[in-house]
Amino acid sequence: MTAPSHPRPQRMRTSVPAVLALGSNLGDREATIRAAVADLDAAAGIRVEQLSPLVETPALKLTGVDHHAPAYLNAVVVIDTVLGPHDLLDVVNAVEQRHGRVREERWGDRTLDIDIIDYDGRELDDDRLTLPHPRAWERGFVLAPWHSIRPDARLAGHGPIAVLLAATTDDVRPYPDSGATHHAARAEQFEADEDGGAG
């Protein structure tokens, strides 16, 4: 599978961890999420380290939970990346577009949604990106899969995700036949990218 098309990013020389949340409620949801994870792992400067089990949740709209809309499948991936946060966002947006994401309705149904939840514990707020994700602290469909693979993780500015998860009331259900997947793909290429800088 080829990497999504996007301009060559400027890469940092050392890798940092980041957490991405993926969701889909249209089409073949599981296939879309797994293909998107493969695309992320194939992108220059990104290595997927862990993929959480899938979970299923009712659709969340601007007015609240919508039980009439198709349910979402959600997952979290932990990555290592030599990309800066905005370059990572560019890759994320390209992967979304590759899988049919259309940005017409805020909080609308979608084939794929990818959010940067945490980037090396850093805080950022500009016209393109807010870190950590401003609503991650209250979203069970982010916290539950994240906690399943990194139970000791912390969300910058909010504390341990185990404590945050315990306070949520979201209806988060395990998805059948879903298991955590650990990735070590492309390690040699990733290290070569890291050693070579932005060349």
Short mmCIF file of N, CA and C in Angstrom, two decimals, residues 71-153:
data_model
loop_
_atom_site.label_atom_id
_atom_site.label_comp_id
_atom_site.label_asym_id
_atom_site.label_seq_id
_atom_site.Cartn_x
_atom_site.Cartn_y
_atom_site.Cartn_z
N ALA A 71 -23.74 3.81 14.16
CA ALA A 71 -22.79 3.82 15.27
C ALA A 71 -21.36 3.94 14.76
N TYR A 72 -20.50 4.44 15.61
CA TYR A 72 -19.08 4.60 15.27
C TYR A 72 -18.27 3.41 15.74
N LEU A 73 -17.28 3.04 14.94
CA LEU A 73 -16.16 2.26 15.44
C LEU A 73 -15.03 3.23 15.73
N ASN A 74 -14.35 3.00 16.84
CA ASN A 74 -13.26 3.87 17.25
C ASN A 74 -12.04 3.05 17.65
N ALA A 75 -10.88 3.63 17.45
CA ALA A 75 -9.62 3.02 17.87
C ALA A 75 -8.62 4.12 18.16
N VAL A 76 -7.58 3.76 18.86
CA VAL A 76 -6.48 4.68 19.16
C VAL A 76 -5.18 4.02 18.71
N VAL A 77 -4.30 4.81 18.11
CA VAL A 77 -2.97 4.32 17.79
C VAL A 77 -1.94 5.18 18.50
N VAL A 78 -0.90 4.53 18.98
CA VAL A 78 0.27 5.21 19.52
C VAL A 78 1.35 5.13 18.45
N ILE A 79 1.92 6.27 18.11
CA ILE A 79 2.93 6.32 17.06
C ILE A 79 4.21 6.94 17.59
N ASP A 80 5.29 6.69 16.88
CA ASP A 80 6.51 7.48 17.00
C ASP A 80 6.65 8.26 15.70
N THR A 81 7.04 9.52 15.80
CA THR A 81 7.13 10.33 14.60
C THR A 81 8.28 11.32 14.68
N VAL A 82 8.88 11.57 13.54
CA VAL A 82 9.88 12.64 13.44
C VAL A 82 9.27 13.89 12.82
N LEU A 83 7.97 13.86 12.59
CA LEU A 83 7.27 15.02 12.04
C LEU A 83 6.90 16.00 13.15
N GLY A 84 6.93 17.27 12.84
CA GLY A 84 6.38 18.26 13.74
C GLY A 84 4.86 18.14 13.79
N PRO A 85 4.21 18.77 14.77
CA PRO A 85 2.77 18.60 14.91
C PRO A 85 1.96 19.03 13.70
N HIS A 86 2.34 20.12 13.04
CA HIS A 86 1.57 20.57 11.88
C HIS A 86 1.81 19.69 10.66
N ASP A 87 3.03 19.19 10.50
CA ASP A 87 3.28 18.24 9.42
C ASP A 87 2.52 16.94 9.66
N LEU A 88 2.45 16.51 10.91
CA LEU A 88 1.66 15.33 11.24
C LEU A 88 0.19 15.57 10.91
N LEU A 89 -0.31 16.75 11.21
CA LEU A 89 -1.69 17.09 10.86
C LEU A 89 -1.92 17.01 9.36
N ASP A 90 -0.95 17.47 8.57
CA ASP A 90 -1.08 17.38 7.11
C ASP A 90 -1.22 15.92 6.66
N VAL A 91 -0.42 15.04 7.24
CA VAL A 91 -0.51 13.62 6.89
C VAL A 91 -1.87 13.06 7.29
N VAL A 92 -2.31 13.38 8.50
CA VAL A 92 -3.61 12.92 8.99
C VAL A 92 -4.73 13.37 8.04
N ASN A 93 -4.71 14.63 7.63
CA ASN A 93 -5.74 15.14 6.73
C ASN A 93 -5.70 14.44 5.38
N ALA A 94 -4.50 14.13 4.89
CA ALA A 94 -4.36 13.43 3.61
C ALA A 94 -4.93 12.02 3.70
N VAL A 95 -4.69 11.34 4.81
CA VAL A 95 -5.24 9.99 4.99
C VAL A 95 -6.76 10.04 5.06
N GLU A 96 -7.30 11.02 5.78
CA GLU A 96 -8.76 11.19 5.84
C GLU A 96 -9.34 11.37 4.44
N GLN A 97 -8.74 12.24 3.64
CA GLN A 97 -9.24 12.50 2.29
C GLN A 97 -9.14 11.25 1.42
N ARG A 98 -8.08 10.50 1.60
CA ARG A 98 -7.91 9.28 0.82
C ARG A 98 -9.06 8.31 1.06
N HIS A 99 -9.62 8.35 2.25
CA HIS A 99 -10.70 7.43 2.60
C HIS A 99 -12.07 8.11 2.57
N GLY A 100 -12.17 9.17 1.77
CA GLY A 100 -13.48 9.74 1.46
C GLY A 100 -14.03 10.74 2.44
N ARG A 101 -13.19 11.30 3.31
CA ARG A 101 -13.68 12.28 4.27
C ARG A 101 -14.13 13.54 3.53
N VAL A 102 -15.35 13.97 3.81
CA VAL A 102 -15.90 15.20 3.25
C VAL A 102 -16.25 16.12 4.41
N ARG A 103 -15.71 17.33 4.41
CA ARG A 103 -15.93 18.25 5.52
C ARG A 103 -17.05 19.24 5.17
N GLU A 104 -18.28 18.75 5.19
CA GLU A 104 -19.42 19.60 4.87
C GLU A 104 -20.25 19.94 6.11
N GLU A 105 -20.37 18.99 7.02
CA GLU A 105 -21.20 19.19 8.21
C GLU A 105 -20.36 18.92 9.45
N ARG A 106 -20.28 19.92 10.32
CA ARG A 106 -19.56 19.71 11.58
C ARG A 106 -20.29 18.66 12.41
N TRP A 107 -19.56 17.72 12.95
CA TRP A 107 -20.10 16.63 13.76
C TRP A 107 -20.99 15.70 12.93
N GLY A 108 -20.84 15.75 11.59
CA GLY A 108 -21.66 14.90 10.73
C GLY A 108 -21.10 13.49 10.62
N ASP A 109 -21.89 12.60 10.00
CA ASP A 109 -21.43 11.24 9.74
C ASP A 109 -20.21 11.29 8.82
N ARG A 110 -19.32 10.32 8.95
CA ARG A 110 -18.09 10.37 8.16
C ARG A 110 -17.49 8.98 7.96
N THR A 111 -16.83 8.84 6.82
CA THR A 111 -16.13 7.59 6.55
C THR A 111 -14.92 7.43 7.44
N LEU A 112 -14.27 8.55 7.78
CA LEU A 112 -13.07 8.48 8.60
C LEU A 112 -12.81 9.82 9.27
N ASP A 113 -12.51 9.74 10.55
CA ASP A 113 -12.10 10.92 11.31
C ASP A 113 -10.84 10.54 12.09
N ILE A 114 -9.80 11.34 11.97
CA ILE A 114 -8.57 11.11 12.73
C ILE A 114 -8.22 12.39 13.48
N ASP A 115 -8.07 12.27 14.79
CA ASP A 115 -7.70 13.42 15.62
C ASP A 115 -6.34 13.16 16.28
N ILE A 116 -5.53 14.20 16.34
CA ILE A 116 -4.31 14.13 17.14
C ILE A 116 -4.70 14.43 18.58
N ILE A 117 -4.60 13.42 19.43
CA ILE A 117 -5.03 13.56 20.82
C ILE A 117 -3.92 14.13 21.68
N ASP A 118 -2.72 13.60 21.51
CA ASP A 118 -1.58 14.01 22.32
C ASP A 118 -0.33 13.97 21.45
N TYR A 119 0.53 14.95 21.62
CA TYR A 119 1.80 14.99 20.89
C TYR A 119 2.91 15.26 21.89
N ASP A 120 3.51 14.18 22.37
CA ASP A 120 4.65 14.27 23.28
C ASP A 120 4.32 15.08 24.54
N GLY A 121 3.05 15.09 24.94
CA GLY A 121 2.66 15.82 26.14
C GLY A 121 2.70 17.32 26.00
N ARG A 122 2.84 17.82 24.78
CA ARG A 122 2.99 19.26 24.57
C ARG A 122 1.62 19.96 24.50
N GLU A 123 1.64 21.24 24.79
CA GLU A 123 0.44 22.07 24.69
C GLU A 123 0.64 23.09 23.57
N LEU A 124 -0.40 23.24 22.75
CA LEU A 124 -0.34 24.12 21.58
C LEU A 124 -1.75 24.59 21.28
N ASP A 125 -1.87 25.84 20.87
CA ASP A 125 -3.19 26.37 20.49
C ASP A 125 -2.98 27.45 19.44
N ASP A 126 -3.24 27.10 18.17
CA ASP A 126 -3.16 28.09 17.10
C ASP A 126 -4.34 27.88 16.16
N ASP A 127 -4.32 28.55 15.01
CA ASP A 127 -5.48 28.50 14.13
C ASP A 127 -5.63 27.17 13.41
N ARG A 128 -4.65 26.28 13.51
CA ARG A 128 -4.73 24.98 12.85
C ARG A 128 -4.90 23.82 13.81
N LEU A 129 -4.37 23.94 15.00
CA LEU A 129 -4.27 22.76 15.86
C LEU A 129 -4.26 23.15 17.33
N THR A 130 -5.00 22.39 18.12
CA THR A 130 -4.98 22.54 19.57
C THR A 130 -4.52 21.22 20.18
N LEU A 131 -3.51 21.31 21.04
CA LEU A 131 -2.96 20.13 21.72
C LEU A 131 -2.89 20.39 23.21
N PRO A 132 -3.27 19.37 24.01
CA PRO A 132 -3.91 18.14 23.54
C PRO A 132 -5.29 18.43 22.97
N HIS A 133 -5.91 17.43 22.36
CA HIS A 133 -7.24 17.64 21.79
C HIS A 133 -8.16 18.17 22.88
N PRO A 134 -8.89 19.26 22.61
CA PRO A 134 -9.61 19.95 23.68
C PRO A 134 -10.76 19.18 24.31
N ARG A 135 -11.26 18.13 23.65
CA ARG A 135 -12.37 17.37 24.23
C ARG A 135 -12.00 15.93 24.56
N ALA A 136 -10.73 15.58 24.39
CA ALA A 136 -10.33 14.19 24.65
C ALA A 136 -10.56 13.78 26.10
N TRP A 137 -10.41 14.71 27.02
CA TRP A 137 -10.49 14.39 28.44
C TRP A 137 -11.85 13.85 28.86
N GLU A 138 -12.90 14.14 28.06
CA GLU A 138 -14.24 13.72 28.44
C GLU A 138 -14.83 12.68 27.49
N ARG A 139 -14.05 12.17 26.57
CA ARG A 139 -14.57 11.26 25.56
C ARG A 139 -14.17 9.82 25.86
N GLY A 140 -15.16 9.06 26.29
CA GLY A 140 -14.89 7.66 26.60
C GLY A 140 -14.41 6.87 25.40
N PHE A 141 -14.88 7.25 24.20
CA PHE A 141 -14.48 6.49 23.01
C PHE A 141 -13.03 6.77 22.60
N VAL A 142 -12.42 7.77 23.21
CA VAL A 142 -10.97 8.00 23.07
C VAL A 142 -10.23 7.37 24.26
N LEU A 143 -10.71 7.64 25.46
CA LEU A 143 -10.01 7.21 26.66
C LEU A 143 -10.01 5.70 26.84
N ALA A 144 -11.13 5.04 26.52
CA ALA A 144 -11.21 3.58 26.74
C ALA A 144 -10.21 2.80 25.89
N PRO A 145 -10.18 3.02 24.56
CA PRO A 145 -9.19 2.28 23.78
C PRO A 145 -7.75 2.69 24.10
N TRP A 146 -7.53 3.96 24.40
CA TRP A 146 -6.18 4.41 24.78
C TRP A 146 -5.75 3.71 26.06
N HIS A 147 -6.63 3.68 27.04
CA HIS A 147 -6.32 3.04 28.32
C HIS A 147 -6.04 1.56 28.16
N SER A 148 -6.67 0.92 27.18
CA SER A 148 -6.49 -0.52 27.00
C SER A 148 -5.07 -0.88 26.58
N ILE A 149 -4.35 0.07 25.97
CA ILE A 149 -2.97 -0.21 25.54
C ILE A 149 -1.93 0.57 26.33
N ARG A 150 -2.34 1.67 26.94
CA ARG A 150 -1.42 2.48 27.75
C ARG A 150 -2.13 2.90 29.05
N PRO A 151 -2.34 1.96 29.97
CA PRO A 151 -3.14 2.27 31.17
C PRO A 151 -2.52 3.34 32.06
N ASP A 152 -1.22 3.56 31.96
CA ASP A 152 -0.57 4.56 32.81
C ASP A 152 -0.41 5.91 32.13
N ALA A 153 -0.99 6.07 30.95
CA ALA A 153 -0.82 7.31 30.20
C ALA A 153 -1.48 8.49 30.91
#
